[in-house]
Each structure stands twice: as C-alpha cells, then as structure tokens.
Tab-separated table of C-alpha atoms and ligand atoms in Angstrom:
chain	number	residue	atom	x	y	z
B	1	UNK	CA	-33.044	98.270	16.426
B	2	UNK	CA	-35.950	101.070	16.785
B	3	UNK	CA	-36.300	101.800	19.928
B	4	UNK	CA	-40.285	103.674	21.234
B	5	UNK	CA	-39.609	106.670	23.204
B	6	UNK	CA	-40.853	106.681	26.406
B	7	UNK	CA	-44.544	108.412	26.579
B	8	UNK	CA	-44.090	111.842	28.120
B	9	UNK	CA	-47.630	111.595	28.749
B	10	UNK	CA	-47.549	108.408	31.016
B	11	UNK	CA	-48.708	109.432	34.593
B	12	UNK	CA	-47.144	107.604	37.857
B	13	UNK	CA	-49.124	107.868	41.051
B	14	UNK	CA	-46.165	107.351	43.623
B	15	UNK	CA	-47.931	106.512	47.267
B	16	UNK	CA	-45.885	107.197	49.871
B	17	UNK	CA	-43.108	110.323	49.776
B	18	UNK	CA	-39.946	108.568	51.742
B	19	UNK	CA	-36.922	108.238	50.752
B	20	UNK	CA	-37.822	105.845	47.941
B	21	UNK	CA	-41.273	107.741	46.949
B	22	UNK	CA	-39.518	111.279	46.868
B	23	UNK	CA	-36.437	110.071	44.883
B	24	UNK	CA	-38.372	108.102	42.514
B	25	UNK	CA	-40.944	111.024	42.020
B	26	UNK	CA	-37.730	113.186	41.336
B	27	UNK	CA	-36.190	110.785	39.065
B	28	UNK	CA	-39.030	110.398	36.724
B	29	UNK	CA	-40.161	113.796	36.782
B	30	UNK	CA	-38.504	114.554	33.335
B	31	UNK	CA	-40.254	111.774	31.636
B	32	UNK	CA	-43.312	111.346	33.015
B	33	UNK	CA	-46.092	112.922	34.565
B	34	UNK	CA	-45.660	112.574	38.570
B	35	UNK	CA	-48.610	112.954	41.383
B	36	UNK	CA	-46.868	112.201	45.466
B	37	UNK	CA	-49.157	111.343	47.335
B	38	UNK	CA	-48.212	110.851	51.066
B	39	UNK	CA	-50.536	111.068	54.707
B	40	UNK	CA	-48.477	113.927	56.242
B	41	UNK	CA	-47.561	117.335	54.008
B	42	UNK	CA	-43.918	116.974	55.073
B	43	UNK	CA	-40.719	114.269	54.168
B	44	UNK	CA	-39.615	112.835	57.713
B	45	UNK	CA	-35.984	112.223	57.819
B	46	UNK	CA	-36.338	108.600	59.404
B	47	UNK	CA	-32.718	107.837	59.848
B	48	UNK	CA	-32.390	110.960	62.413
B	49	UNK	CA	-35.351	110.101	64.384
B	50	UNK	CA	-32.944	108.726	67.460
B	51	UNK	CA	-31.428	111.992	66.856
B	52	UNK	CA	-35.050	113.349	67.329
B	53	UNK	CA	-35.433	111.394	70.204
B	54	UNK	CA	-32.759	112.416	71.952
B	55	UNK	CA	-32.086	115.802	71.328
B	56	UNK	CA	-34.453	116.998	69.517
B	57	UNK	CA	-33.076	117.162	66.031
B	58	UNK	CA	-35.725	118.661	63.661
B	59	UNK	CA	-36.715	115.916	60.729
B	60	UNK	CA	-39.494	117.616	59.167
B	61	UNK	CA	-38.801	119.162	55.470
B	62	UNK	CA	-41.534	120.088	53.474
B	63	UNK	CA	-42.263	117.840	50.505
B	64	UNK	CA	-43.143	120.820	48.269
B	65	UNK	CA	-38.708	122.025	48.945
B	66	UNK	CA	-37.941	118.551	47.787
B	67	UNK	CA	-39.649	117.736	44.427
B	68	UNK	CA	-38.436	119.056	41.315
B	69	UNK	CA	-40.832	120.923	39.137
B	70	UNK	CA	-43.718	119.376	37.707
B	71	UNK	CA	-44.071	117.384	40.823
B	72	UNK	CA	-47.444	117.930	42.120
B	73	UNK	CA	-47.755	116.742	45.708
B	74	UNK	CA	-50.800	115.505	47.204
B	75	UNK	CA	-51.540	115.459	51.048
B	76	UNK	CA	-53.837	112.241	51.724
B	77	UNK	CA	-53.949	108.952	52.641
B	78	UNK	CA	-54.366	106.078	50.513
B	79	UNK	CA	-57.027	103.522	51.235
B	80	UNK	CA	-56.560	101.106	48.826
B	81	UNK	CA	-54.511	100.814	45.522
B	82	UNK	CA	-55.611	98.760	42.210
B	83	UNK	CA	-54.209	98.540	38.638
B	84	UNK	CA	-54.088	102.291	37.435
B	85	UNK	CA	-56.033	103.852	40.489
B	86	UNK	CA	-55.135	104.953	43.614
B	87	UNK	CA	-58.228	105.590	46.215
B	88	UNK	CA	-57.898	108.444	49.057
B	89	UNK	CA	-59.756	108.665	52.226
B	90	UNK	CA	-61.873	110.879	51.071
B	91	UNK	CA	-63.520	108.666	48.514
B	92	UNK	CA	-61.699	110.453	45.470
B	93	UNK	CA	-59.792	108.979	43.041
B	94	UNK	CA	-56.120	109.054	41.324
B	95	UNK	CA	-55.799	107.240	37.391
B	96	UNK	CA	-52.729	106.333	36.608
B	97	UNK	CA	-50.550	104.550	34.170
B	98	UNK	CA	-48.425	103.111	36.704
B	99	UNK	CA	-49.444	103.287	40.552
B	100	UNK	CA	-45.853	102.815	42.628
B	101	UNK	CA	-46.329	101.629	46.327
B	102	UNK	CA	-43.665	103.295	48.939
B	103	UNK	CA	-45.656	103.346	51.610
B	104	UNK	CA	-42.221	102.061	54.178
B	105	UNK	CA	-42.185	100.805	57.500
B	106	UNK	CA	-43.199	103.796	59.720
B	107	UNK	CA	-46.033	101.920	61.639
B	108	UNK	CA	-45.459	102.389	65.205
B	109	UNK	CA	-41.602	101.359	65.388
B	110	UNK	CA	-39.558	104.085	63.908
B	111	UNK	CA	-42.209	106.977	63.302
B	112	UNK	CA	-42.454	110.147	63.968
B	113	UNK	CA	-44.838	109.880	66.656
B	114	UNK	CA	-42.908	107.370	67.963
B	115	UNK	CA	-39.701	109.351	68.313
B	116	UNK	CA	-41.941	112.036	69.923
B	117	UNK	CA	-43.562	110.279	72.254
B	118	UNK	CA	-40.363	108.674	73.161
B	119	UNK	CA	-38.758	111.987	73.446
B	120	UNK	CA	-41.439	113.860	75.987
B	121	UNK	CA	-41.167	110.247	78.666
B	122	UNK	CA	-37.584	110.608	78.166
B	123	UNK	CA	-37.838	114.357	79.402
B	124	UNK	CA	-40.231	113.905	81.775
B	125	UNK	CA	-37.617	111.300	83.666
B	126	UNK	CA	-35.924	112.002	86.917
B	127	UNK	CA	-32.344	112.116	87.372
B	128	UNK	CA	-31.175	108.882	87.640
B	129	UNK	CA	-34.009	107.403	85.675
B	130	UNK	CA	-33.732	103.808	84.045
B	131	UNK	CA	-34.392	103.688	79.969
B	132	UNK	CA	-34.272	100.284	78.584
B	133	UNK	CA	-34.115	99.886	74.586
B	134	UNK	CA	-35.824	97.406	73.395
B	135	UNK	CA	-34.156	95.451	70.183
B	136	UNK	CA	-30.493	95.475	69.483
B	137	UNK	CA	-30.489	95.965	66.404
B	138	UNK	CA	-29.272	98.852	64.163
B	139	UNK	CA	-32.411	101.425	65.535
B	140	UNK	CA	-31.797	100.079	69.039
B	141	UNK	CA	-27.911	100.378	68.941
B	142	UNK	CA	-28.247	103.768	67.504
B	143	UNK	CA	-31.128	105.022	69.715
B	144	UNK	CA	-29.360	104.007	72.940
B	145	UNK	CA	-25.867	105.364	72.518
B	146	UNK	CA	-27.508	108.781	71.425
B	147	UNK	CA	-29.405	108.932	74.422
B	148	UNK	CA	-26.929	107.809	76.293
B	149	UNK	CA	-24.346	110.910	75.102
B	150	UNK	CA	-27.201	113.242	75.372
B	151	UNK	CA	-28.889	112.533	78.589
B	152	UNK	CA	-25.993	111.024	80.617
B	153	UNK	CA	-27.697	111.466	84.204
B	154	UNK	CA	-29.934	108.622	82.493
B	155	UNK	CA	-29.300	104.865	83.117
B	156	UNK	CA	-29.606	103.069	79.859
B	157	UNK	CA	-29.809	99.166	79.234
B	158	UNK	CA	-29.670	97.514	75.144
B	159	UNK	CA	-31.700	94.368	75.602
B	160	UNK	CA	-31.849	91.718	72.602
B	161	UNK	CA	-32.304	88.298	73.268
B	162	UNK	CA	-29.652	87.466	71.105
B	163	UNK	CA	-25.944	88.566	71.186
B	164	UNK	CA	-26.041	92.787	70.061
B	165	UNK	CA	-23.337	93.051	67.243
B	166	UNK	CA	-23.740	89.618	65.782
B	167	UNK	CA	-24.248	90.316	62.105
B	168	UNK	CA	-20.832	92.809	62.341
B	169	UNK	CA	-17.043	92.164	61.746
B	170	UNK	CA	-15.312	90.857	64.645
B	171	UNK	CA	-13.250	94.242	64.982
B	172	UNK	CA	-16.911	96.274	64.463
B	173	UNK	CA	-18.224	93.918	67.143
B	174	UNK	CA	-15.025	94.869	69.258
B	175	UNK	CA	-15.747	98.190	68.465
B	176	UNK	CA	-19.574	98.814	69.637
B	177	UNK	CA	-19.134	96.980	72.765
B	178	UNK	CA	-16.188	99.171	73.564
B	179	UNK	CA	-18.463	101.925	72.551
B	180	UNK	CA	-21.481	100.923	74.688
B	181	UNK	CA	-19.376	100.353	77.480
B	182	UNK	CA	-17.615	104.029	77.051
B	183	UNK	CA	-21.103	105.561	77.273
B	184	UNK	CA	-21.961	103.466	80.074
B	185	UNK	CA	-24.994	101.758	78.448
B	186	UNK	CA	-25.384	98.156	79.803
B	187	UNK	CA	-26.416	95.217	77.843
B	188	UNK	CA	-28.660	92.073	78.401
B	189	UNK	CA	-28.250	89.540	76.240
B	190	UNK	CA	-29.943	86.138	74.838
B	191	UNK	CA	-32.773	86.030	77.398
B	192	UNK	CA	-31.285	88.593	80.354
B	193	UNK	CA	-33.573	91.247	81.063
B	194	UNK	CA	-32.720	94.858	83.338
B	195	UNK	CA	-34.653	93.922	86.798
B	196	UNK	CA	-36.536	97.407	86.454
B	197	UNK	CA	-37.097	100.536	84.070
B	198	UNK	CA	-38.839	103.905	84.267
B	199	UNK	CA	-38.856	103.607	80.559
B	200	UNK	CA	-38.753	101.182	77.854
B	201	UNK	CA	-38.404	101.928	74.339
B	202	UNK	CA	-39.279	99.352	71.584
B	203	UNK	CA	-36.451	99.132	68.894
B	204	UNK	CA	-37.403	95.519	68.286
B	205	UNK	CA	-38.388	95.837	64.497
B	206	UNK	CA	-40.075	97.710	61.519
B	207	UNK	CA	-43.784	97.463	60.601
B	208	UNK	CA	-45.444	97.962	57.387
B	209	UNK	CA	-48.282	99.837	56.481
B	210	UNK	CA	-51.262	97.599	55.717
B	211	UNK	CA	-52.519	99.230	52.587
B	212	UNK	CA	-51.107	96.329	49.952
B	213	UNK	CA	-53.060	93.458	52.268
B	214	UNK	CA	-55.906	95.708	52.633
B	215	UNK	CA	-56.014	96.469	48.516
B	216	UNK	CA	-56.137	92.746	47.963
B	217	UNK	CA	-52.546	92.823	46.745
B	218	UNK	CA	-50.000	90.042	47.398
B	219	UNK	CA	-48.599	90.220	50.336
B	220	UNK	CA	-45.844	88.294	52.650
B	221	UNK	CA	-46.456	87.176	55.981
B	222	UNK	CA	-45.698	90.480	57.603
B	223	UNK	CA	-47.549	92.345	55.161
B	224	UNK	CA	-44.881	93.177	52.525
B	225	UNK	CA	-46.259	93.828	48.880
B	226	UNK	CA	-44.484	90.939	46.767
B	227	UNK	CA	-42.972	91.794	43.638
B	228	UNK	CA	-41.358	90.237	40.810
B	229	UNK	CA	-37.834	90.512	39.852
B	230	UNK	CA	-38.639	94.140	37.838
B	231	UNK	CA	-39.944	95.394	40.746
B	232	UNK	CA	-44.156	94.578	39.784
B	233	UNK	CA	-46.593	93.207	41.460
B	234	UNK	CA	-47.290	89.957	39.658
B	235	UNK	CA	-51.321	89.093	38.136
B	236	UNK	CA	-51.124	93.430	37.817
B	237	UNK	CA	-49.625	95.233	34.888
B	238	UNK	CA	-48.688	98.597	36.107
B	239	UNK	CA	-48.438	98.016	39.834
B	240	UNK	CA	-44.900	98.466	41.428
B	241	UNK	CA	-43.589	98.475	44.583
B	242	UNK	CA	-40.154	99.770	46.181
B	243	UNK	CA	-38.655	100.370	49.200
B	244	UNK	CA	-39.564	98.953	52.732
B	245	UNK	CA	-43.116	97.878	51.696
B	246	UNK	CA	-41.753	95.386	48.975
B	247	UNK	CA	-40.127	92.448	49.026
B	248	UNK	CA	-38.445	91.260	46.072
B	249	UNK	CA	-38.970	88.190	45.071
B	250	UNK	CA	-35.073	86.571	44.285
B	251	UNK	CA	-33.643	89.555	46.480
B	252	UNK	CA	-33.747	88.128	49.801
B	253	UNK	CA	-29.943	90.104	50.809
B	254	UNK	CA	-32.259	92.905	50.721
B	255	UNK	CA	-32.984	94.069	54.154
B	256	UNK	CA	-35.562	96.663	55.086
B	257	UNK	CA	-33.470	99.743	54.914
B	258	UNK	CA	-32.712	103.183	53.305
B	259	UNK	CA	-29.960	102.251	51.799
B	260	UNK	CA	-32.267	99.524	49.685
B	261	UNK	CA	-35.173	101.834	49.513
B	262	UNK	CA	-32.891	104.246	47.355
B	263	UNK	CA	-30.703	101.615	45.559
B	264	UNK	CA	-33.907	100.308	44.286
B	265	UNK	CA	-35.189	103.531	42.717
B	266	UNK	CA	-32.906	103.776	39.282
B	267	UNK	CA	-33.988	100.498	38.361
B	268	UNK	CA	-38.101	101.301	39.494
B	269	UNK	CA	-38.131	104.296	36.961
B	270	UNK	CA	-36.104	102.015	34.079
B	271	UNK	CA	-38.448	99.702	34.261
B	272	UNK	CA	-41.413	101.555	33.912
B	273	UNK	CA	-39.955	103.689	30.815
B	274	UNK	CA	-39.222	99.790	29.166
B	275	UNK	CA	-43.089	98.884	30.022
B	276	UNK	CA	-43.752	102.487	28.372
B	277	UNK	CA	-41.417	102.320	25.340
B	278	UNK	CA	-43.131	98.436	24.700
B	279	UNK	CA	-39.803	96.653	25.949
B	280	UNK	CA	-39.727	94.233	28.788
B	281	UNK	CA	-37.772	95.542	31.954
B	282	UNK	CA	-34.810	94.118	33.673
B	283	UNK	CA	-34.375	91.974	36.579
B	284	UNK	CA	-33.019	93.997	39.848
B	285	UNK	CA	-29.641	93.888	40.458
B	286	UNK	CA	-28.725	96.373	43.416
B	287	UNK	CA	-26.364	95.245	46.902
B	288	UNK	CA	-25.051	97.050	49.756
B	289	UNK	CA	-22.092	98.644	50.518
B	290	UNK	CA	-22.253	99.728	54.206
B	291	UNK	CA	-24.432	99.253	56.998
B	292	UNK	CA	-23.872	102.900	58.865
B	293	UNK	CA	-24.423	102.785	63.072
B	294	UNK	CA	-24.014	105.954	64.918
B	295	UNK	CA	-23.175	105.779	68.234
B	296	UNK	CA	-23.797	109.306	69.636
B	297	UNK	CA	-22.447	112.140	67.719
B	298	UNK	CA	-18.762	111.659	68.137
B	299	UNK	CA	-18.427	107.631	67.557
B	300	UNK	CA	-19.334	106.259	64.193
B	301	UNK	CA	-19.223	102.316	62.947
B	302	UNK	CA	-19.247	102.438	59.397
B	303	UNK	CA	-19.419	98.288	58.806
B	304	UNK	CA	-18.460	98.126	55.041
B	305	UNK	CA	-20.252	94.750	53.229
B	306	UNK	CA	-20.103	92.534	50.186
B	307	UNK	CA	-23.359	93.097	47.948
B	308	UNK	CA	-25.373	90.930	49.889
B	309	UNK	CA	-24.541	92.552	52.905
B	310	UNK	CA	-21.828	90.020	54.630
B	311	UNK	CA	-19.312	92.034	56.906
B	312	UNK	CA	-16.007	92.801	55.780
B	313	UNK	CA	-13.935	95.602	57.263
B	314	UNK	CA	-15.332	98.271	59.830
B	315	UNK	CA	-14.692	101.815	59.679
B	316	UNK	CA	-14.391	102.947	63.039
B	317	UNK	CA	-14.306	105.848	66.214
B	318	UNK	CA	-14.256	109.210	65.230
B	319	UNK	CA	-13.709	108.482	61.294
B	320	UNK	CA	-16.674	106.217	61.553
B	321	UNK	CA	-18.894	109.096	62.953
B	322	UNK	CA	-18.034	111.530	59.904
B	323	UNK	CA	-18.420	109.205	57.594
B	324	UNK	CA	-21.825	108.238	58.886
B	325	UNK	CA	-22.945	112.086	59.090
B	326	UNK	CA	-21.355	112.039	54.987
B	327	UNK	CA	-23.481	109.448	53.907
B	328	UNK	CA	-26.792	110.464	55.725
B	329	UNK	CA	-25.735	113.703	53.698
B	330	UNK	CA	-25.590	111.670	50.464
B	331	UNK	CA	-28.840	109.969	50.796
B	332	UNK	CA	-30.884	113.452	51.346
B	333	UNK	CA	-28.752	114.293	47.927
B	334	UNK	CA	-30.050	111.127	46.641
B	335	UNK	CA	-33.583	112.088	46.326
B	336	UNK	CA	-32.998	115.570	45.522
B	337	UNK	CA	-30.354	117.307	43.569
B	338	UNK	CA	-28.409	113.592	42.996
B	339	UNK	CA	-31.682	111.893	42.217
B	340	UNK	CA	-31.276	111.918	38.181
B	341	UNK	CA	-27.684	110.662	38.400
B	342	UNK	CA	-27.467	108.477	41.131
B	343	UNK	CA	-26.409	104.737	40.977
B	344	UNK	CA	-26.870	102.195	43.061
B	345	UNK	CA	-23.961	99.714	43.883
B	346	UNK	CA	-25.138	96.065	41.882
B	347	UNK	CA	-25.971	92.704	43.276
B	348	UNK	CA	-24.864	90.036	44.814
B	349	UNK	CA	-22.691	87.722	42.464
B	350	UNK	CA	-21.700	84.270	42.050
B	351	UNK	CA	-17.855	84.823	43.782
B	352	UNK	CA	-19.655	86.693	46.492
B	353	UNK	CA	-21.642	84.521	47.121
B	354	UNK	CA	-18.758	81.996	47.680
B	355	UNK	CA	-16.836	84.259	49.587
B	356	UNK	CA	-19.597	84.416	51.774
B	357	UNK	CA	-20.356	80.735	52.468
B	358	UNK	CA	-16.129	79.909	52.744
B	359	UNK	CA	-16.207	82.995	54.932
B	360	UNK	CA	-18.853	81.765	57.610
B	361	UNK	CA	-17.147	78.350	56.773
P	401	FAD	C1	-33.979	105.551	64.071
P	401	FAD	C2	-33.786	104.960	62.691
P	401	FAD	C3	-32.538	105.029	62.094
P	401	FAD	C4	-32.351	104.476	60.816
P	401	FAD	N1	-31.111	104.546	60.255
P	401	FAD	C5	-30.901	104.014	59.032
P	401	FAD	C6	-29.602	104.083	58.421
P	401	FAD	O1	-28.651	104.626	58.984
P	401	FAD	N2	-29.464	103.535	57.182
P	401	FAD	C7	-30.487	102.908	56.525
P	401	FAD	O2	-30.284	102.416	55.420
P	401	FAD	N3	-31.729	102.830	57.085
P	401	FAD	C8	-31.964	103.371	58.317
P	401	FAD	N4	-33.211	103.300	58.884
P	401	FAD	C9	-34.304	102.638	58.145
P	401	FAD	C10	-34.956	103.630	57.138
P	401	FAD	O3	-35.457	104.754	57.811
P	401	FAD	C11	-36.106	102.946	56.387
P	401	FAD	O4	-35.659	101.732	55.862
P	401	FAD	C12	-36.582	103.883	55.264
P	401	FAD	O5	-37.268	104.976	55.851
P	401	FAD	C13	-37.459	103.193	54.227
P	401	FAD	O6	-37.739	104.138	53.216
P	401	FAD	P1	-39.093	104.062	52.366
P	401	FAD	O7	-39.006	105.148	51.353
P	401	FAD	O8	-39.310	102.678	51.908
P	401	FAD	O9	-40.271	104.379	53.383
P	401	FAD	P2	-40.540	105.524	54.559
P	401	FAD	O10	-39.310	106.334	54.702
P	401	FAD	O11	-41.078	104.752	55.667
P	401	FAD	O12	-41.634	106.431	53.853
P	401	FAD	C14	-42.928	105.953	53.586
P	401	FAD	C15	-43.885	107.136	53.427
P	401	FAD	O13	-45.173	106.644	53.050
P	401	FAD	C16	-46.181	107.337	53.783
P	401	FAD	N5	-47.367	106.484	53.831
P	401	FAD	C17	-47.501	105.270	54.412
P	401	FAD	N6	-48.754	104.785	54.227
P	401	FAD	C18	-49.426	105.714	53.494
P	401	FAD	C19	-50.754	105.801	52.968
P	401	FAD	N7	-51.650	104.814	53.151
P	401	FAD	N8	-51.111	106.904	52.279
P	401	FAD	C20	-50.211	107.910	52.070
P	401	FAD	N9	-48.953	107.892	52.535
P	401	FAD	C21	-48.551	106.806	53.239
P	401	FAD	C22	-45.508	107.575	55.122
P	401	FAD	O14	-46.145	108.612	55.862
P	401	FAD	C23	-44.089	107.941	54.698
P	401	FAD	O15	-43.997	109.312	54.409
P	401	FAD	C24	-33.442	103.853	60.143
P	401	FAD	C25	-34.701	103.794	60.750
P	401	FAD	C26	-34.890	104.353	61.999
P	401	FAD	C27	-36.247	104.300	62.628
C-alpha cells in the first residue's frame, strides 16, 4: 500500500490555548504549520484555580514557555470560525487548512476571573464568616475543602440538591464525607439549603464559550460544537473540535473534563494528518482512568474508573493527595515536553459496558 505523506505545508489554526489547544498545537508542530490563537497572552492552569481561590496559587504561564518551536502564538479573540478561516475581533483574518475549536468551558464558572473575584470576597470576610459552595460536584468538592484547610476561621457549607459523592465508590463516598466532616465543612443535601451566607460561590457547572453557535456551527443544547466520530464538525471539511467545547457524537462517557480534553488530542492530530495524506480518519476511541478530587492539600481521593468512567476502587487519604498532585504534574507534561508521546487510555468496550450495567444491577 502507498501511503501520501502528510503535507508539511498544511496550516492548523488551533482557537483556544487550554489544555487541549496547547497540547494539540505542540503535538502537530512537527508536521504542520501551527498558529494559537487564544483571548488572554497566558495558559491558565484551570484545575488549580480552587487552589487560586484559596490561597492564592499562581496559574498563569505564559503561552510563548509552553509551545514548541515553530509555534506562533496569537493574542486575540475569535469572533466567528468557518471552513478554513478563523475571524478576530479586530476584523482580520486567519486561512487555514484545518481550523480546530478548543475554546473550553471557562465562561463564568471556573475562570480566572472567577477564582479572583472569589478570592478578594473570600478575603474581605470577617472571622467567622459563612461561605456556601454552590454545586457538589468535583469543582465544588474541591473548592470547599481547600478553603476550608486554608481559611479555617471560615464557616463553609457544600450545597447540591442531590446526594454529594453519588457518582463515587462506596468506600470513596465513605471517604469524602469523612473528609468534609474532618475539615468541618457542612453539607445540605437534595433540596436543604444553609439558613444564611456572607458568601456564596457557584460550583454548579461549566459553561461554554458561544463562538461555535455564534459561527453558525452545530451546536448542542448548551452550546457544545457537535462533532462526528473523527472529531469534525459534520456539513464542514476541515473543521474540528476537541476538548470541553465538543461533544462527540457516540462518546457520551465523555464528560467535560481535562482528563478528556487531553485524551482527545492524539487522535485530533491523527486525524487531520489521514485527511492530509488523502486517507479517511478513525473513529475516537479514548476512556478514563481516574476522576482526581483534592480535598485540601493533605487529603487526596483518587476514584480509579472503567473507560466509561464507572467507579471501581478509590485511592485514598494522604496517598490519594500525592497522587492527585502526580497527575496534575502529568497533565502540564502532557501538553508540553510529553505532548509528542503521550497516549490516551482507549474506550469504553463491550465487557465494560456489561460490567457496568451488572454492576449498578
Ligand atoms: C477548579 C477546577 C478544578 C478542576 N479540576 C479538574 C481535574 O482535577 N481533572 C480534570 O480532568 N478536570 C478538571 N477541571 C476541568 C478542566 O479544567 C476543564 O475540563 C479543562 O480546562 C478543559 O480544557 P480545554 O482545553 O477544553 O479548555 P480550557 O482549558 O477551558 O481552555 C480554553 C481556552 O480557550 C480560550 N478561548 C475561549 N474562547 C475564545 C475565543 N473566542 N477566542 C480566543 N480564545 C478563546 C480560553 O481563554 C482558554 O484559554 C477543573 C476545573 C475547575 C474549574
């Protein structure tokens, strides 16, 4: 079989430099020409922003320390993306052989302003002041605990109107209330609320950008661009999409996260050298492996998964914490020196699948 080498010439205009936008740019960079182009001139280290929050952890790397040679970064914001060409603010336009959307989830919810403002209320509170998270999910679990260690002349409530540690192992479920009760942050559950707060902090969920509705792109009904099983935007021919702003159509384990984000990325730049070299690219296969909570600095619950992200066993306590700091570690590595070799763990399979079902019987 002769097999067409992948164009060195091909250009990729990657929008959005996160974790799935910087690896990616890294990735391709010996292959193909790369242009980043991202709002802010720095990366922000998302998954330490209730670090930021709470002690103020710095998060802020610049994008030109990150990207491998040949890179070139561009500070803008995208208005509107269409098939080979990327629009900016200013009116000026990108070409492009393949335009990648990463634009993430950092609306509100989970961005860096967000951590900041949530940072100066929380250090402008008295003694003794009441901080209610909002959400109990991973971000809420995670945010509260931390501020709980850090600030512990604070009173801190975990609301969720469902019960918090419900998608975890029973022994990880043992495990973060035992946690949450050691750091004295209360819970309210399925429909309890705190009778008062000085300060409420919404954890309740990530937002998308709305660039892909706004470009006329398909979207879901939260605004997530849809794409095909190759990771494409279907009715385009060199329109992708990865990371938090995507859903993949015939993926539906994946779950807005970093973890996916990266996983994603090996199988992005494959398919766009098979749409180069005249071949027709694979169908995703990535999973999970873990779904890492901090809980402070010292307590860790690493919750280990199938591929589609069902509990199995829970890595826990002081074990869990280092292994959480380790794999926060490995995801910088990643996108940067890792990015070329990394390998995401595969999908979800048939037996998994029936594990799963016999599991929740
Ligand atoms: C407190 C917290 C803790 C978390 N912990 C974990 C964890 O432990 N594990 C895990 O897997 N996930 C975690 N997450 C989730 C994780 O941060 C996100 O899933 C991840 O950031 C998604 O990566 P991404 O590359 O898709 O997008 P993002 O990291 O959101 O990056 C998108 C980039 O696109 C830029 N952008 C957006 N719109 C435009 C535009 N129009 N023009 C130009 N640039 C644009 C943004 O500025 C940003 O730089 C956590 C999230 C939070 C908030």
């Amino acid at each position: 079989m002769v097999m067409k080498k992948a164009s060195k010439g091909s250009t990729i205009v990657i929008v959005g430099a996160g974790y799935a936008g910087v690896a990616a740019a890294n990735r391709a960079a010996r292959t193909h020409t790369v242009v980043l182009v991202n709002e802010r001139p720095d990366f922000v280290d998302r998954i330490r922003l209730h670090q930021h929050l709470a002690t103020g952890r710095e998060v802020r790397t610049p994008l030109t320390d990150m990207v491998r040679p040949g890179v070139r970064v561009v500070v803008a914001r995208v208005e509107r993306i269409g098939d080979g060409v990327v629009t900016l603010a200013d009116g000026s336009r990108l070409d492009a052989n393949h335009v990648v959307v990463a634009t993430g989830s950092g609306v509100g919810i989970g961005s860096l302003p967000w951590a900041e403002a949530a940072r100066s209320a929380l250090g402008a509170l008295p003694q003794g002041g009441r901080v209610t998270i909002l959400g109990g999910g991973l971000t809420g679990i995670e945010t509260a605990t931390e501020i709980a260690e850090a600030h512990p002349g604070l009173s801190v409530s975990l609301v969720d109107r469902s019960r918090i540690g419900r998608n975890l192992s029973p022994a990880g479920e043992r495990h973060l209330r035992a946690s949450l009760g050691r750091l004295g942050v209360a819970t309210y559950e399925e429909g309890r609320v705190p009778s008062d707060s000085d300060l409420t902090i919404d954890c309740s969920g990530l937002t998308v950008a709305p660039l892909a509705a706004a470009s006329g792109l398909p979207v879901d009904d939260v605004g997530r661009l849809r794409v095909d099983s190759a990771l494409r935007v279907p009715g385009t021919s060199r329109v992708w999409g990865v990371g938090d702003a995507a859903v993949v159509d015939g993926a539906p384990h994946l779950r807005m996260s970093c973890a996916a984000a990266q996983a994603m990325v090996p199988h992005l730049v494959s398919a766009i050298r098979a749409v180069d070299a005249g071949r027709t690219p694979a169908a995703l296969d990535v999973g999970f492996a873990a779904r890492c909570i901090s809980l402070g600095r010292r307590d860790g619950l690493v919750q280990l998964v199938r591929a589609d992200d069902s509990p199995t066993t829970a890595i826990t306590g002081s074990m869990g914490a280092v292994t959480k700091e380790l794999i926060c570690r490995y995801a910088w590595g990643c996108m940067t020196w890792l990015s070329r070799l990394f390998a995401a763990p595969r999908g979800p399979r048939a037996t998994t699948r029936r594990e799963t079902e016999a599991a929740r019987g």
